[in-house]
Amino acid sequence: MSHEQQRQAVVDWAPELADLTPGRTGNLSVREGDAFAVTPTGVPYDGFDADDVPVVDLEGEQVAGEMKPSSEVPMHRHLYRFLDTGAVVHTHSTWSTTMSVLHEPLPPVHYMIVAVGREVPVAEYAPYGTEELARNIVDAMDEADSRACFVENHGLVVTGEDLPSAVENTGHVENLSQVYLQARGNGEPQELSDAQLGVVEEKFESYGQ
């Protein structure tokens, strides 16, 4: 994928954030090699074109694009440097952010959780846009072997092999957070066992066309 293709992918997928996060609070990026294209900061999701999209290298230097990159560049950069991923989505979606305010991980109450792992952990709070927050997110995902995490009193971060899968998995986590919180309000949610999750993981290896 060239820089041009990366930047067009950001333009194509950024509007999906409008359904997942309020205002202009979300961001996403896609990596190719030693650089990633990322949504610009403070701009409506349909308010920029490919030439505007910033491209940032893994050292944090902007190498292309007419607009300033997201304030969460440190988070994206650390995820690409330390975890094996091709895309990152960050939202303040309602149900996931509720989980982050509760400081609670999402347990395996539904088999679709294996799209991101066996739980969604919680990263420790730090001010947004900081190296400290970036490290906390990487540590939480790495320790839980998960492709998603809540960030205390902040929101949700999801990774994927590409933007379509990262956006899709963001939707899965948001939906499962809603299901979990609603179930807990009506009783005691029952978790799937490791053996049950293992069967689903095996089935997912051959899922799709």
PDB file of C-alpha atoms in Angstrom:
ATOM      1  CA  MET A   1       0.000   0.000   0.000  1.00  0.00           C
ATOM      2  CA  SER A   2       1.456   3.361  -1.044  1.00  0.00           C
ATOM      3  CA  HIS A   3       1.179   6.565   0.961  1.00  0.00           C
ATOM      4  CA  GLU A   4      -1.568   7.628  -1.452  1.00  0.00           C
ATOM      5  CA  GLN A   5      -3.520   4.432  -0.804  1.00  0.00           C
ATOM      6  CA  GLN A   6      -3.029   4.784   2.953  1.00  0.00           C
ATOM      7  CA  ARG A   7      -4.332   8.326   2.901  1.00  0.00           C
ATOM      8  CA  GLN A   8      -7.322   7.411   0.741  1.00  0.00           C
ATOM      9  CA  ALA A   9      -8.155   4.576   3.137  1.00  0.00           C
ATOM     10  CA  VAL A  10      -8.262   7.074   6.012  1.00  0.00           C
ATOM     11  CA  VAL A  11     -10.614   9.306   3.983  1.00  0.00           C
ATOM     12  CA  ASP A  12     -12.823   6.326   3.123  1.00  0.00           C
ATOM     13  CA  TRP A  13     -13.109   4.957   6.666  1.00  0.00           C
ATOM     14  CA  ALA A  14     -13.059   8.105   8.804  1.00  0.00           C
ATOM     15  CA  PRO A  15     -16.821   8.723   8.364  1.00  0.00           C
ATOM     16  CA  GLU A  16     -17.427   5.416  10.173  1.00  0.00           C
ATOM     17  CA  LEU A  17     -16.249   7.184  13.323  1.00  0.00           C
ATOM     18  CA  ALA A  18     -19.307   9.439  13.209  1.00  0.00           C
ATOM     19  CA  ASP A  19     -21.492   6.503  14.255  1.00  0.00           C
ATOM     20  CA  LEU A  20     -19.095   5.399  16.990  1.00  0.00           C
ATOM     21  CA  THR A  21     -17.916   8.513  18.804  1.00  0.00           C
ATOM     22  CA  PRO A  22     -19.312  11.963  19.614  1.00  0.00           C
ATOM     23  CA  GLY A  23     -18.175  15.095  17.814  1.00  0.00           C
ATOM     24  CA  ARG A  24     -14.601  14.868  16.568  1.00  0.00           C
ATOM     25  CA  THR A  25     -13.277  12.817  19.473  1.00  0.00           C
ATOM     26  CA  GLY A  26     -12.167   9.712  17.567  1.00  0.00           C
ATOM     27  CA  ASN A  27      -9.218   8.940  15.332  1.00  0.00           C
ATOM     28  CA  LEU A  28      -7.918   6.132  13.172  1.00  0.00           C
ATOM     29  CA  SER A  29      -4.806   5.212  11.249  1.00  0.00           C
ATOM     30  CA  VAL A  30      -3.371   2.627   8.878  1.00  0.00           C
ATOM     31  CA  ARG A  31       0.258   1.530   8.602  1.00  0.00           C
ATOM     32  CA  GLU A  32       2.483   0.662   5.689  1.00  0.00           C
ATOM     33  CA  GLY A  33       6.120  -0.091   6.445  1.00  0.00           C
ATOM     34  CA  ASP A  34       7.707   2.511   8.710  1.00  0.00           C
ATOM     35  CA  ALA A  35       4.931   5.111   8.472  1.00  0.00           C
ATOM     36  CA  PHE A  36       1.197   5.461   9.039  1.00  0.00           C
ATOM     37  CA  ALA A  37      -1.557   7.685   7.709  1.00  0.00           C
ATOM     38  CA  VAL A  38      -3.755   9.136  10.452  1.00  0.00           C
ATOM     39  CA  THR A  39      -6.829  11.338  10.723  1.00  0.00           C
ATOM     40  CA  PRO A  40      -6.053  15.054  11.096  1.00  0.00           C
ATOM     41  CA  THR A  41      -6.756  16.729  14.411  1.00  0.00           C
ATOM     42  CA  GLY A  42      -9.940  18.704  15.052  1.00  0.00           C
ATOM     43  CA  VAL A  43     -11.488  18.210  11.611  1.00  0.00           C
ATOM     44  CA  PRO A  44     -14.945  16.749  10.837  1.00  0.00           C
ATOM     45  CA  TYR A  45     -14.670  13.201   9.553  1.00  0.00           C
ATOM     46  CA  ASP A  46     -15.885  14.228   6.105  1.00  0.00           C
ATOM     47  CA  GLY A  47     -13.953  17.499   6.087  1.00  0.00           C
ATOM     48  CA  PHE A  48     -10.685  16.470   4.420  1.00  0.00           C
ATOM     49  CA  ASP A  49      -9.379  14.702   1.347  1.00  0.00           C
ATOM     50  CA  ALA A  50      -6.416  12.425   0.712  1.00  0.00           C
ATOM     51  CA  ASP A  51      -3.911  15.242   0.202  1.00  0.00           C
ATOM     52  CA  ASP A  52      -4.802  16.613   3.635  1.00  0.00           C
ATOM     53  CA  VAL A  53      -4.231  13.324   5.480  1.00  0.00           C
ATOM     54  CA  PRO A  54      -1.028  13.388   7.543  1.00  0.00           C
ATOM     55  CA  VAL A  55       1.533  10.613   7.221  1.00  0.00           C
ATOM     56  CA  VAL A  56       3.772  10.118  10.266  1.00  0.00           C
ATOM     57  CA  ASP A  57       6.836   7.906  10.598  1.00  0.00           C
ATOM     58  CA  LEU A  58       7.473   5.623  13.554  1.00  0.00           C
ATOM     59  CA  GLU A  59       9.723   8.245  15.141  1.00  0.00           C
ATOM     60  CA  GLY A  60       6.788  10.664  15.256  1.00  0.00           C
ATOM     61  CA  GLU A  61       7.830  12.975  12.409  1.00  0.00           C
ATOM     62  CA  GLN A  62       5.204  14.103   9.898  1.00  0.00           C
ATOM     63  CA  VAL A  63       6.441  13.207   6.415  1.00  0.00           C
ATOM     64  CA  ALA A  64       3.407  14.107   4.279  1.00  0.00           C
ATOM     65  CA  GLY A  65      -0.002  15.746   4.412  1.00  0.00           C
ATOM     66  CA  GLU A  66      -1.299  19.292   4.551  1.00  0.00           C
ATOM     67  CA  MET A  67      -3.005  19.055   7.976  1.00  0.00           C
ATOM     68  CA  LYS A  68      -1.708  18.445  11.503  1.00  0.00           C
ATOM     69  CA  PRO A  69      -2.109  14.838  12.681  1.00  0.00           C
ATOM     70  CA  SER A  70      -4.279  13.621  15.530  1.00  0.00           C
ATOM     71  CA  SER A  71      -3.199  14.549  19.036  1.00  0.00           C
ATOM     72  CA  GLU A  72      -3.077  10.811  19.740  1.00  0.00           C
ATOM     73  CA  VAL A  73      -0.100  10.192  17.433  1.00  0.00           C
ATOM     74  CA  PRO A  74       1.970   8.835  20.368  1.00  0.00           C
ATOM     75  CA  MET A  75      -0.644   6.120  20.959  1.00  0.00           C
ATOM     76  CA  HIS A  76      -0.732   5.099  17.295  1.00  0.00           C
ATOM     77  CA  ARG A  77       3.045   5.203  17.019  1.00  0.00           C
ATOM     78  CA  HIS A  78       3.595   3.004  20.084  1.00  0.00           C
ATOM     79  CA  LEU A  79       1.028   0.446  18.942  1.00  0.00           C
ATOM     80  CA  TYR A  80       2.765   0.130  15.575  1.00  0.00           C
ATOM     81  CA  ARG A  81       6.231  -0.020  17.110  1.00  0.00           C
ATOM     82  CA  PHE A  82       5.535  -2.582  19.805  1.00  0.00           C
ATOM     83  CA  LEU A  83       2.561  -4.650  18.648  1.00  0.00           C
ATOM     84  CA  ASP A  84       2.007  -6.489  15.364  1.00  0.00           C
ATOM     85  CA  THR A  85      -0.848  -4.497  13.859  1.00  0.00           C
ATOM     86  CA  GLY A  86      -1.788  -2.772  10.626  1.00  0.00           C
ATOM     87  CA  ALA A  87      -4.492  -0.325  11.756  1.00  0.00           C
ATOM     88  CA  VAL A  88      -5.732   1.462  14.880  1.00  0.00           C
ATOM     89  CA  VAL A  89      -9.160   2.875  15.790  1.00  0.00           C
ATOM     90  CA  HIS A  90      -9.820   5.028  18.864  1.00  0.00           C
ATOM     91  CA  THR A  91     -13.312   6.083  19.956  1.00  0.00           C
ATOM     92  CA  HIS A  92     -15.245   7.510  22.889  1.00  0.00           C
ATOM     93  CA  SER A  93     -18.230   5.312  22.050  1.00  0.00           C
ATOM     94  CA  THR A  94     -20.874   5.311  24.771  1.00  0.00           C
ATOM     95  CA  TRP A  95     -20.936   1.741  26.083  1.00  0.00           C
ATOM     96  CA  SER A  96     -17.186   1.189  25.854  1.00  0.00           C
ATOM     97  CA  THR A  97     -16.526   4.506  27.555  1.00  0.00           C
ATOM     98  CA  THR A  98     -18.950   3.442  30.298  1.00  0.00           C
ATOM     99  CA  MET A  99     -16.737   0.383  30.830  1.00  0.00           C
ATOM    100  CA  SER A 100     -13.696   2.653  30.958  1.00  0.00           C
ATOM    101  CA  VAL A 101     -15.317   4.855  33.606  1.00  0.00           C
ATOM    102  CA  LEU A 102     -16.082   1.752  35.673  1.00  0.00           C
ATOM    103  CA  HIS A 103     -12.441   0.624  35.234  1.00  0.00           C
ATOM    104  CA  GLU A 104     -13.733  -2.824  34.344  1.00  0.00           C
ATOM    105  CA  PRO A 105     -12.453  -5.274  31.733  1.00  0.00           C
ATOM    106  CA  LEU A 106     -14.954  -6.905  29.395  1.00  0.00           C
ATOM    107  CA  PRO A 107     -15.134 -10.634  30.219  1.00  0.00           C
ATOM    108  CA  PRO A 108     -15.934 -13.381  27.692  1.00  0.00           C
ATOM    109  CA  VAL A 109     -19.732 -13.302  27.937  1.00  0.00           C
ATOM    110  CA  HIS A 110     -20.234 -13.853  24.190  1.00  0.00           C
ATOM    111  CA  TYR A 111     -18.199 -15.806  21.661  1.00  0.00           C
ATOM    112  CA  MET A 112     -17.642 -12.777  19.410  1.00  0.00           C
ATOM    113  CA  ILE A 113     -15.114 -11.471  21.904  1.00  0.00           C
ATOM    114  CA  VAL A 114     -12.528 -13.739  20.269  1.00  0.00           C
ATOM    115  CA  ALA A 115     -12.413 -11.252  17.388  1.00  0.00           C
ATOM    116  CA  VAL A 116     -10.135  -9.226  19.675  1.00  0.00           C
ATOM    117  CA  GLY A 117      -9.017 -11.780  22.281  1.00  0.00           C
ATOM    118  CA  ARG A 118     -10.472 -13.460  25.356  1.00  0.00           C
ATOM    119  CA  GLU A 119     -11.135 -10.239  27.238  1.00  0.00           C
ATOM    120  CA  VAL A 120     -10.864  -6.501  26.739  1.00  0.00           C
ATOM    121  CA  PRO A 121      -8.502  -5.191  29.435  1.00  0.00           C
ATOM    122  CA  VAL A 122      -8.308  -1.701  30.933  1.00  0.00           C
ATOM    123  CA  ALA A 123      -5.299   0.584  30.464  1.00  0.00           C
ATOM    124  CA  GLU A 124      -4.338   2.894  33.296  1.00  0.00           C
ATOM    125  CA  TYR A 125      -5.323   6.542  32.942  1.00  0.00           C
ATOM    126  CA  ALA A 126      -2.887   9.206  31.740  1.00  0.00           C
ATOM    127  CA  PRO A 127      -3.518  12.534  29.963  1.00  0.00           C
ATOM    128  CA  TYR A 128      -4.545  12.145  26.332  1.00  0.00           C
ATOM    129  CA  GLY A 129      -1.877  12.524  23.693  1.00  0.00           C
ATOM    130  CA  THR A 130       0.993  11.609  26.020  1.00  0.00           C
ATOM    131  CA  GLU A 131       3.760   9.046  25.810  1.00  0.00           C
ATOM    132  CA  GLU A 132       2.661   7.750  29.217  1.00  0.00           C
ATOM    133  CA  LEU A 133      -0.825   6.968  27.941  1.00  0.00           C
ATOM    134  CA  ALA A 134       0.633   5.312  24.846  1.00  0.00           C
ATOM    135  CA  ARG A 135       2.784   3.032  27.007  1.00  0.00           C
ATOM    136  CA  ASN A 136      -0.143   2.170  29.260  1.00  0.00           C
ATOM    137  CA  ILE A 137      -2.247   1.093  26.284  1.00  0.00           C
ATOM    138  CA  VAL A 138       0.503  -1.061  24.791  1.00  0.00           C
ATOM    139  CA  ASP A 139       1.165  -2.683  28.184  1.00  0.00           C
ATOM    140  CA  ALA A 140      -2.520  -3.486  28.766  1.00  0.00           C
ATOM    141  CA  MET A 141      -3.003  -5.066  25.334  1.00  0.00           C
ATOM    142  CA  ASP A 142       0.268  -6.959  25.498  1.00  0.00           C
ATOM    143  CA  GLU A 143      -0.365  -8.388  28.970  1.00  0.00           C
ATOM    144  CA  ALA A 144      -3.887  -9.543  28.071  1.00  0.00           C
ATOM    145  CA  ASP A 145      -2.911 -10.702  24.566  1.00  0.00           C
ATOM    146  CA  SER A 146      -5.793  -8.597  23.286  1.00  0.00           C
ATOM    147  CA  ARG A 147      -6.318  -6.451  20.197  1.00  0.00           C
ATOM    148  CA  ALA A 148      -8.467  -3.988  22.141  1.00  0.00           C
ATOM    149  CA  CYS A 149      -8.504  -2.180  25.453  1.00  0.00           C
ATOM    150  CA  PHE A 150     -10.501   0.354  27.394  1.00  0.00           C
ATOM    151  CA  VAL A 151      -8.644   3.386  28.687  1.00  0.00           C
ATOM    152  CA  GLU A 152      -9.608   4.512  32.183  1.00  0.00           C
ATOM    153  CA  ASN A 153     -12.038   7.459  32.083  1.00  0.00           C
ATOM    154  CA  HIS A 154     -11.365   7.931  28.383  1.00  0.00           C
ATOM    155  CA  GLY A 155     -12.576   5.429  25.797  1.00  0.00           C
ATOM    156  CA  LEU A 156     -11.673   2.472  23.604  1.00  0.00           C
ATOM    157  CA  VAL A 157      -8.705   1.493  21.414  1.00  0.00           C
ATOM    158  CA  VAL A 158      -8.898  -1.347  18.880  1.00  0.00           C
ATOM    159  CA  THR A 159      -6.282  -2.701  16.487  1.00  0.00           C
ATOM    160  CA  GLY A 160      -6.596  -4.839  13.379  1.00  0.00           C
ATOM    161  CA  GLU A 161      -4.707  -6.132  10.381  1.00  0.00           C
ATOM    162  CA  ASP A 162      -6.342  -3.394   8.287  1.00  0.00           C
ATOM    163  CA  LEU A 163      -8.861  -0.578   8.701  1.00  0.00           C
ATOM    164  CA  PRO A 164     -11.943  -2.623   7.741  1.00  0.00           C
ATOM    165  CA  SER A 165     -11.207  -5.222  10.419  1.00  0.00           C
ATOM    166  CA  ALA A 166     -10.250  -2.624  13.043  1.00  0.00           C
ATOM    167  CA  VAL A 167     -13.467  -0.664  12.444  1.00  0.00           C
ATOM    168  CA  GLU A 168     -15.541  -3.856  12.467  1.00  0.00           C
ATOM    169  CA  ASN A 169     -13.947  -5.031  15.711  1.00  0.00           C
ATOM    170  CA  THR A 170     -14.584  -1.629  17.288  1.00  0.00           C
ATOM    171  CA  GLY A 171     -18.265  -2.228  16.589  1.00  0.00           C
ATOM    172  CA  HIS A 172     -18.052  -5.701  18.131  1.00  0.00           C
ATOM    173  CA  VAL A 173     -16.520  -4.381  21.357  1.00  0.00           C
ATOM    174  CA  GLU A 174     -19.065  -1.564  21.597  1.00  0.00           C
ATOM    175  CA  ASN A 175     -21.951  -4.010  21.102  1.00  0.00           C
ATOM    176  CA  LEU A 176     -20.583  -6.526  23.604  1.00  0.00           C
ATOM    177  CA  SER A 177     -20.050  -3.771  26.161  1.00  0.00           C
ATOM    178  CA  GLN A 178     -23.704  -2.838  25.813  1.00  0.00           C
ATOM    179  CA  VAL A 179     -24.825  -6.460  26.124  1.00  0.00           C
ATOM    180  CA  TYR A 180     -22.651  -6.999  29.191  1.00  0.00           C
ATOM    181  CA  LEU A 181     -23.805  -3.871  31.005  1.00  0.00           C
ATOM    182  CA  GLN A 182     -27.464  -4.540  30.229  1.00  0.00           C
ATOM    183  CA  ALA A 183     -27.159  -8.175  31.331  1.00  0.00           C
ATOM    184  CA  ARG A 184     -25.442  -7.133  34.555  1.00  0.00           C
ATOM    185  CA  GLY A 185     -28.296  -4.765  35.269  1.00  0.00           C
ATOM    186  CA  ASN A 186     -30.697  -7.711  35.145  1.00  0.00           C
ATOM    187  CA  GLY A 187     -28.702 -10.500  36.713  1.00  0.00           C
ATOM    188  CA  GLU A 188     -25.271 -12.130  36.805  1.00  0.00           C
ATOM    189  CA  PRO A 189     -23.641 -12.469  33.346  1.00  0.00           C
ATOM    190  CA  GLN A 190     -22.292 -15.965  32.681  1.00  0.00           C
ATOM    191  CA  GLU A 191     -18.845 -16.255  31.125  1.00  0.00           C
ATOM    192  CA  LEU A 192     -17.668 -18.743  28.525  1.00  0.00           C
ATOM    193  CA  SER A 193     -14.924 -21.140  29.573  1.00  0.00           C
ATOM    194  CA  ASP A 194     -11.436 -21.287  28.077  1.00  0.00           C
ATOM    195  CA  ALA A 195     -12.385 -24.548  26.370  1.00  0.00           C
ATOM    196  CA  GLN A 196     -15.473 -22.990  24.801  1.00  0.00           C
ATOM    197  CA  LEU A 197     -13.463 -19.979  23.620  1.00  0.00           C
ATOM    198  CA  GLY A 198     -10.811 -22.276  22.168  1.00  0.00           C
ATOM    199  CA  VAL A 199     -13.409 -24.003  19.991  1.00  0.00           C
ATOM    200  CA  VAL A 200     -14.593 -20.638  18.667  1.00  0.00           C
ATOM    201  CA  GLU A 201     -11.028 -19.553  17.914  1.00  0.00           C
ATOM    202  CA  GLU A 202     -10.505 -22.705  15.862  1.00  0.00           C
ATOM    203  CA  LYS A 203     -13.752 -22.159  13.970  1.00  0.00           C
ATOM    204  CA  PHE A 204     -12.837 -18.534  13.257  1.00  0.00           C
ATOM    205  CA  GLU A 205      -9.680 -19.676  11.444  1.00  0.00           C
ATOM    206  CA  SER A 206     -11.811 -20.983   8.571  1.00  0.00           C
ATOM    207  CA  TYR A 207     -14.656 -18.450   8.788  1.00  0.00           C
ATOM    208  CA  GLY A 208     -15.664 -16.484   5.680  1.00  0.00           C
ATOM    209  CA  GLN A 209     -15.079 -16.887   1.980  1.00  0.00           C
TER     210      GLN A 209
END
